[in-house]
Structure formats: structure tokens, C-alpha cells
mmCIF file with all atom_site columns, C-alpha atoms in Angstrom:
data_model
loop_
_atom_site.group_PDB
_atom_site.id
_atom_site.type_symbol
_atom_site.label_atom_id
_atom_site.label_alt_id
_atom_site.label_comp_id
_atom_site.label_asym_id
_atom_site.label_entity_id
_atom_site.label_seq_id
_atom_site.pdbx_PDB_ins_code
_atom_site.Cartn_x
_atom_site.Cartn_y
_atom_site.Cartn_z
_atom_site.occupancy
_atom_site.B_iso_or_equiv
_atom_site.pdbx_formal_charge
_atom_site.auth_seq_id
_atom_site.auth_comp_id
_atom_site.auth_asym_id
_atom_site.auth_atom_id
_atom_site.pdbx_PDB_model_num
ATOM 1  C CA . UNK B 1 1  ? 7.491  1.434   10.041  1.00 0.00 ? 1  UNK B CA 1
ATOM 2  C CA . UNK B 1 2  ? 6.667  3.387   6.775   1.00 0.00 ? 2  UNK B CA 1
ATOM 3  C CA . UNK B 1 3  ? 4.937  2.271   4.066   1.00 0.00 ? 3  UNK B CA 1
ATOM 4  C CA . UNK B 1 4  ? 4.550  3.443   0.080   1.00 0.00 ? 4  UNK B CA 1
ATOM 5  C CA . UNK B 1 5  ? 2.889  2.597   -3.346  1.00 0.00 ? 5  UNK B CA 1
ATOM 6  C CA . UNK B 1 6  ? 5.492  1.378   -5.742  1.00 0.00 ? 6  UNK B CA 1
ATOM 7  C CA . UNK B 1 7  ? 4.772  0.991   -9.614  1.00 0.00 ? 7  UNK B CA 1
ATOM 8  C CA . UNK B 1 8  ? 6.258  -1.073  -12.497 1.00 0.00 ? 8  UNK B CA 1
ATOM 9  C CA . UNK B 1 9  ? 4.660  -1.119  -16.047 1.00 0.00 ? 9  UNK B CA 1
ATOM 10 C CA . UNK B 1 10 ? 4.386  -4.382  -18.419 1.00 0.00 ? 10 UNK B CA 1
ATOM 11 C CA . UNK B 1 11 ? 8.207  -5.037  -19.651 1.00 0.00 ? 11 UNK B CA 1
ATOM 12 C CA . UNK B 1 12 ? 9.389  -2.345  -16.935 1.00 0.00 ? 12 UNK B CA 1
ATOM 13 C CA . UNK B 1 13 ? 12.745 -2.237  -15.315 1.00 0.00 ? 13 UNK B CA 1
ATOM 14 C CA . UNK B 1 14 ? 13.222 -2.343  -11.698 1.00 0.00 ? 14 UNK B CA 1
ATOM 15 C CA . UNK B 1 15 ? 16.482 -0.045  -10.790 1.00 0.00 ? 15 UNK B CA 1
ATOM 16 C CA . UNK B 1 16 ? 15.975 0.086   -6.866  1.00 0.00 ? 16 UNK B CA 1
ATOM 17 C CA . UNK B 1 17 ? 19.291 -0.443  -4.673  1.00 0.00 ? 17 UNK B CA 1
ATOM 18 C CA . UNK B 1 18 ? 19.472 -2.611  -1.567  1.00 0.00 ? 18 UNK B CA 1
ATOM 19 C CA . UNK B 1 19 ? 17.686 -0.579  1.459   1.00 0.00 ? 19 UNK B CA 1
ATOM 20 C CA . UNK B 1 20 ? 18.880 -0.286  4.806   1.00 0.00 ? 20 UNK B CA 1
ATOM 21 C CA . UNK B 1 21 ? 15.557 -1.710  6.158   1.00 0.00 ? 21 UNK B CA 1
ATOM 22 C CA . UNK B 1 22 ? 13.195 -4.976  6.214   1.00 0.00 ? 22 UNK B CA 1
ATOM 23 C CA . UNK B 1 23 ? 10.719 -4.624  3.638   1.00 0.00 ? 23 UNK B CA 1
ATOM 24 C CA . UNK B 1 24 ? 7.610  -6.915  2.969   1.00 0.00 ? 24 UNK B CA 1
ATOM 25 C CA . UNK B 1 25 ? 5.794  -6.661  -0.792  1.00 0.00 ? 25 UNK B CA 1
ATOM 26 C CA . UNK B 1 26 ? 2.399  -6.970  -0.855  1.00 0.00 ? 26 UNK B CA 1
ATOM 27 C CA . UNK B 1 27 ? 1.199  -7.304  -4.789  1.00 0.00 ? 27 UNK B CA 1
ATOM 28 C CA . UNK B 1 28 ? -2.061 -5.311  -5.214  1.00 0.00 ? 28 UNK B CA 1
ATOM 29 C CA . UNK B 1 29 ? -2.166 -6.199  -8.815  1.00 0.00 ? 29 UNK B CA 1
ATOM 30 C CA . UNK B 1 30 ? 0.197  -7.363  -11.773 1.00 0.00 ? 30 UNK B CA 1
ATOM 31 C CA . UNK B 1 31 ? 1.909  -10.472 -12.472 1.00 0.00 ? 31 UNK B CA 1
ATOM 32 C CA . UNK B 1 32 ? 6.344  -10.915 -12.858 1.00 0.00 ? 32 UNK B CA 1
ATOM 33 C CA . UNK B 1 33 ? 9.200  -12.056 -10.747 1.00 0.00 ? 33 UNK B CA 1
ATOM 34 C CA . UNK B 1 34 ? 10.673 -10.713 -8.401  1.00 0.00 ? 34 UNK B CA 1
ATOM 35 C CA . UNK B 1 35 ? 14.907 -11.746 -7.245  1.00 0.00 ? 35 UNK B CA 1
ATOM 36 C CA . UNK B 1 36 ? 15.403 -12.069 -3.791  1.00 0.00 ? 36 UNK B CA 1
ATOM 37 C CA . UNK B 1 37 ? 19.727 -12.923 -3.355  1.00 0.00 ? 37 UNK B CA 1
ATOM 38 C CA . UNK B 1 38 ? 19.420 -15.507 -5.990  1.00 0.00 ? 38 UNK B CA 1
ATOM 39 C CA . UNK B 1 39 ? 16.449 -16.675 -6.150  1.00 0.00 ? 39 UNK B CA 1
ATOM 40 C CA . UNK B 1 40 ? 13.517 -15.920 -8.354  1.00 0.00 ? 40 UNK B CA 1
ATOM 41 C CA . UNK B 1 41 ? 9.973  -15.947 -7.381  1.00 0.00 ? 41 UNK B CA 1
ATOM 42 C CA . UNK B 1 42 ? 6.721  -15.517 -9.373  1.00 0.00 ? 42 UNK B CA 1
ATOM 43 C CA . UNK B 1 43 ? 4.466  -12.833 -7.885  1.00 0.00 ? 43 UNK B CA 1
ATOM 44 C CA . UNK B 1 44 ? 0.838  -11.994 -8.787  1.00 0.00 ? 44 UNK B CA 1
ATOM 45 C CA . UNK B 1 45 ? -1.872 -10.604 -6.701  1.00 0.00 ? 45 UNK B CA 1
ATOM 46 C CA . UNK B 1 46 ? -2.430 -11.526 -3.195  1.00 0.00 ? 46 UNK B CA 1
ATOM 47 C CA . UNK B 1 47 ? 1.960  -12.808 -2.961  1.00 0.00 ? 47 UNK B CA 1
ATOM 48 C CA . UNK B 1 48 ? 3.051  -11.692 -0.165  1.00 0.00 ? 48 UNK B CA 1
ATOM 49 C CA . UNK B 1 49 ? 7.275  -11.327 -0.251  1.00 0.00 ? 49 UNK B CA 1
ATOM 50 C CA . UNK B 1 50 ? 9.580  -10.516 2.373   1.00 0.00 ? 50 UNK B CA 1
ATOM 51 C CA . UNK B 1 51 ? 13.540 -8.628  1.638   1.00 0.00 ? 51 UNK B CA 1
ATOM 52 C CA . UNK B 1 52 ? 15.892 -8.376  4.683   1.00 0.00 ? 52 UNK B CA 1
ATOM 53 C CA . UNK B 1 53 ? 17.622 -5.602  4.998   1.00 0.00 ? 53 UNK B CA 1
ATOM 54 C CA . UNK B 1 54 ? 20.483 -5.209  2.690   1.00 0.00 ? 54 UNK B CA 1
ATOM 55 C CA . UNK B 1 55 ? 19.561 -8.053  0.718   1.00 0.00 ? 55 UNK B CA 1
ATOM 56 C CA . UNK B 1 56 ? 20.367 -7.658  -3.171  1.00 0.00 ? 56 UNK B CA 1
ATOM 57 C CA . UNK B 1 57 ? 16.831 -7.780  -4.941  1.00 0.00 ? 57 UNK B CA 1
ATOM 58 C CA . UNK B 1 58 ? 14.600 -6.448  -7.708  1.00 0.00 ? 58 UNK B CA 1
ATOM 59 C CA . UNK B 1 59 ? 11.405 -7.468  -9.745  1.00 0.00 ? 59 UNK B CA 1
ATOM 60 C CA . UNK B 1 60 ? 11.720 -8.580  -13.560 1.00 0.00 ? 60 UNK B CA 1
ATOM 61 C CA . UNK B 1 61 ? 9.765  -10.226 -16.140 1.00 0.00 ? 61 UNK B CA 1
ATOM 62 C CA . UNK B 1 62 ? 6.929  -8.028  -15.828 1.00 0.00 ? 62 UNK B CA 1
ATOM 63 C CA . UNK B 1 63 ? 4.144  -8.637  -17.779 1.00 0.00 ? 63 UNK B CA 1
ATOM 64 C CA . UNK B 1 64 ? 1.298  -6.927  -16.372 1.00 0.00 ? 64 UNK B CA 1
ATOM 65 C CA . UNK B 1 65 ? 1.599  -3.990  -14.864 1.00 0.00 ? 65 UNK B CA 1
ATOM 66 C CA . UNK B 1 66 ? 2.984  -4.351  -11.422 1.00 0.00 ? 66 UNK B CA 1
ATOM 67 C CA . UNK B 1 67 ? 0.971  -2.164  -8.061  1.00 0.00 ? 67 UNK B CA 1
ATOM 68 C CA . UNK B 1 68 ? 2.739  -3.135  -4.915  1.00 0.00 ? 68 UNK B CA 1
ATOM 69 C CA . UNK B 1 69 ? 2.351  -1.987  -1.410  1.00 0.00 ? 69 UNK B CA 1
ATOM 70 C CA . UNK B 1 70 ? 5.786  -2.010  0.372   1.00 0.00 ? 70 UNK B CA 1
ATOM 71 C CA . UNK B 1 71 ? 6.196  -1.736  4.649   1.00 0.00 ? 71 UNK B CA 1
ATOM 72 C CA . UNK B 1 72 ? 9.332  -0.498  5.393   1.00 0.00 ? 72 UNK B CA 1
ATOM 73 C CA . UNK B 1 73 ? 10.632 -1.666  9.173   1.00 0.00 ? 73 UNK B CA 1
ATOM 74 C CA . UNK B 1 74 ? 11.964 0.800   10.685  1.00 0.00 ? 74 UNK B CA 1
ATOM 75 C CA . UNK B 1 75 ? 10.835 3.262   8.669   1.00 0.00 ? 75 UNK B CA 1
ATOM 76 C CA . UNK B 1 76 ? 12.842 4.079   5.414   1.00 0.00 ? 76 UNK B CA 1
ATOM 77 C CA . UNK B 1 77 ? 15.154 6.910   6.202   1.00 0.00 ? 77 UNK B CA 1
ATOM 78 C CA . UNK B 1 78 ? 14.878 9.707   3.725   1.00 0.00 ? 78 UNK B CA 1
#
């Protein structure tokens, strides 16, 4: 498992790619959506979201700035 800090300003756009690993979101602060496949979800401190492997996905709609903690299983391969 590996784990990281990931950051999205108010209005930002979210450009990551599919990973090769499970990942779970935890939002530390920030409100916006995130797309899992096709569907959207509303995140805000305290959601908790899980992305399987492989699995299309990508948070919009920001409009606070977004501070997520992201767990990588197995850990992301550099």
C-alpha cells in the first residue's frame, strides 16, 4: 500500500489517467464531484470513495478547494 496528498483548487481540472491499482479517497477538506465509470458523486469532508483498479474516474465541479488523502493498494508503481 502507498499513500499521497493530492490537490485540486476551486474550478480546477482533474487530468489523472486510470491507475493500475485500488485506490480509496479520503476528502480532508473541499467540496465537488468526483466520476467514478459513470456515475457522479458529491464529495466534501469526511466522504470516503473507493476506485477499482482501472476504473475510468476523475473529480469535477470543484468549488472549494479540494485536499484528499489517496491509499494506493498495492502500492502505486512509479
Amino acid at each position: 500500500m502507498s499513500l499521497g496528498l493530492y490537490s485540486l483548487p476551486a474550478g480546477g481540472v482533474d487530468r489523472q489517467k486510470p491507475h493500475t491499482e485500488d485506490e480509496v479517497y479520503y476528502i480532508l477538506s473541499g467540496r465537488g464531484q468526483i466520476r467514478v465509470g459513470n456515475e457522479d458523486h458529491a464529495v466534501q469532508p469526511g466522504s470516503v470513495v473507493f476506485v477499482a483498479a482501472s476504473v475510468e474516474h476523475r473529480f469535477h465541479s470543484i468549488t472549494e478547494g479540494l485536499n484528499v488523502l489517496v491509499f494506493f493498494a498495492p502500492a502505486e508503481s512509479v
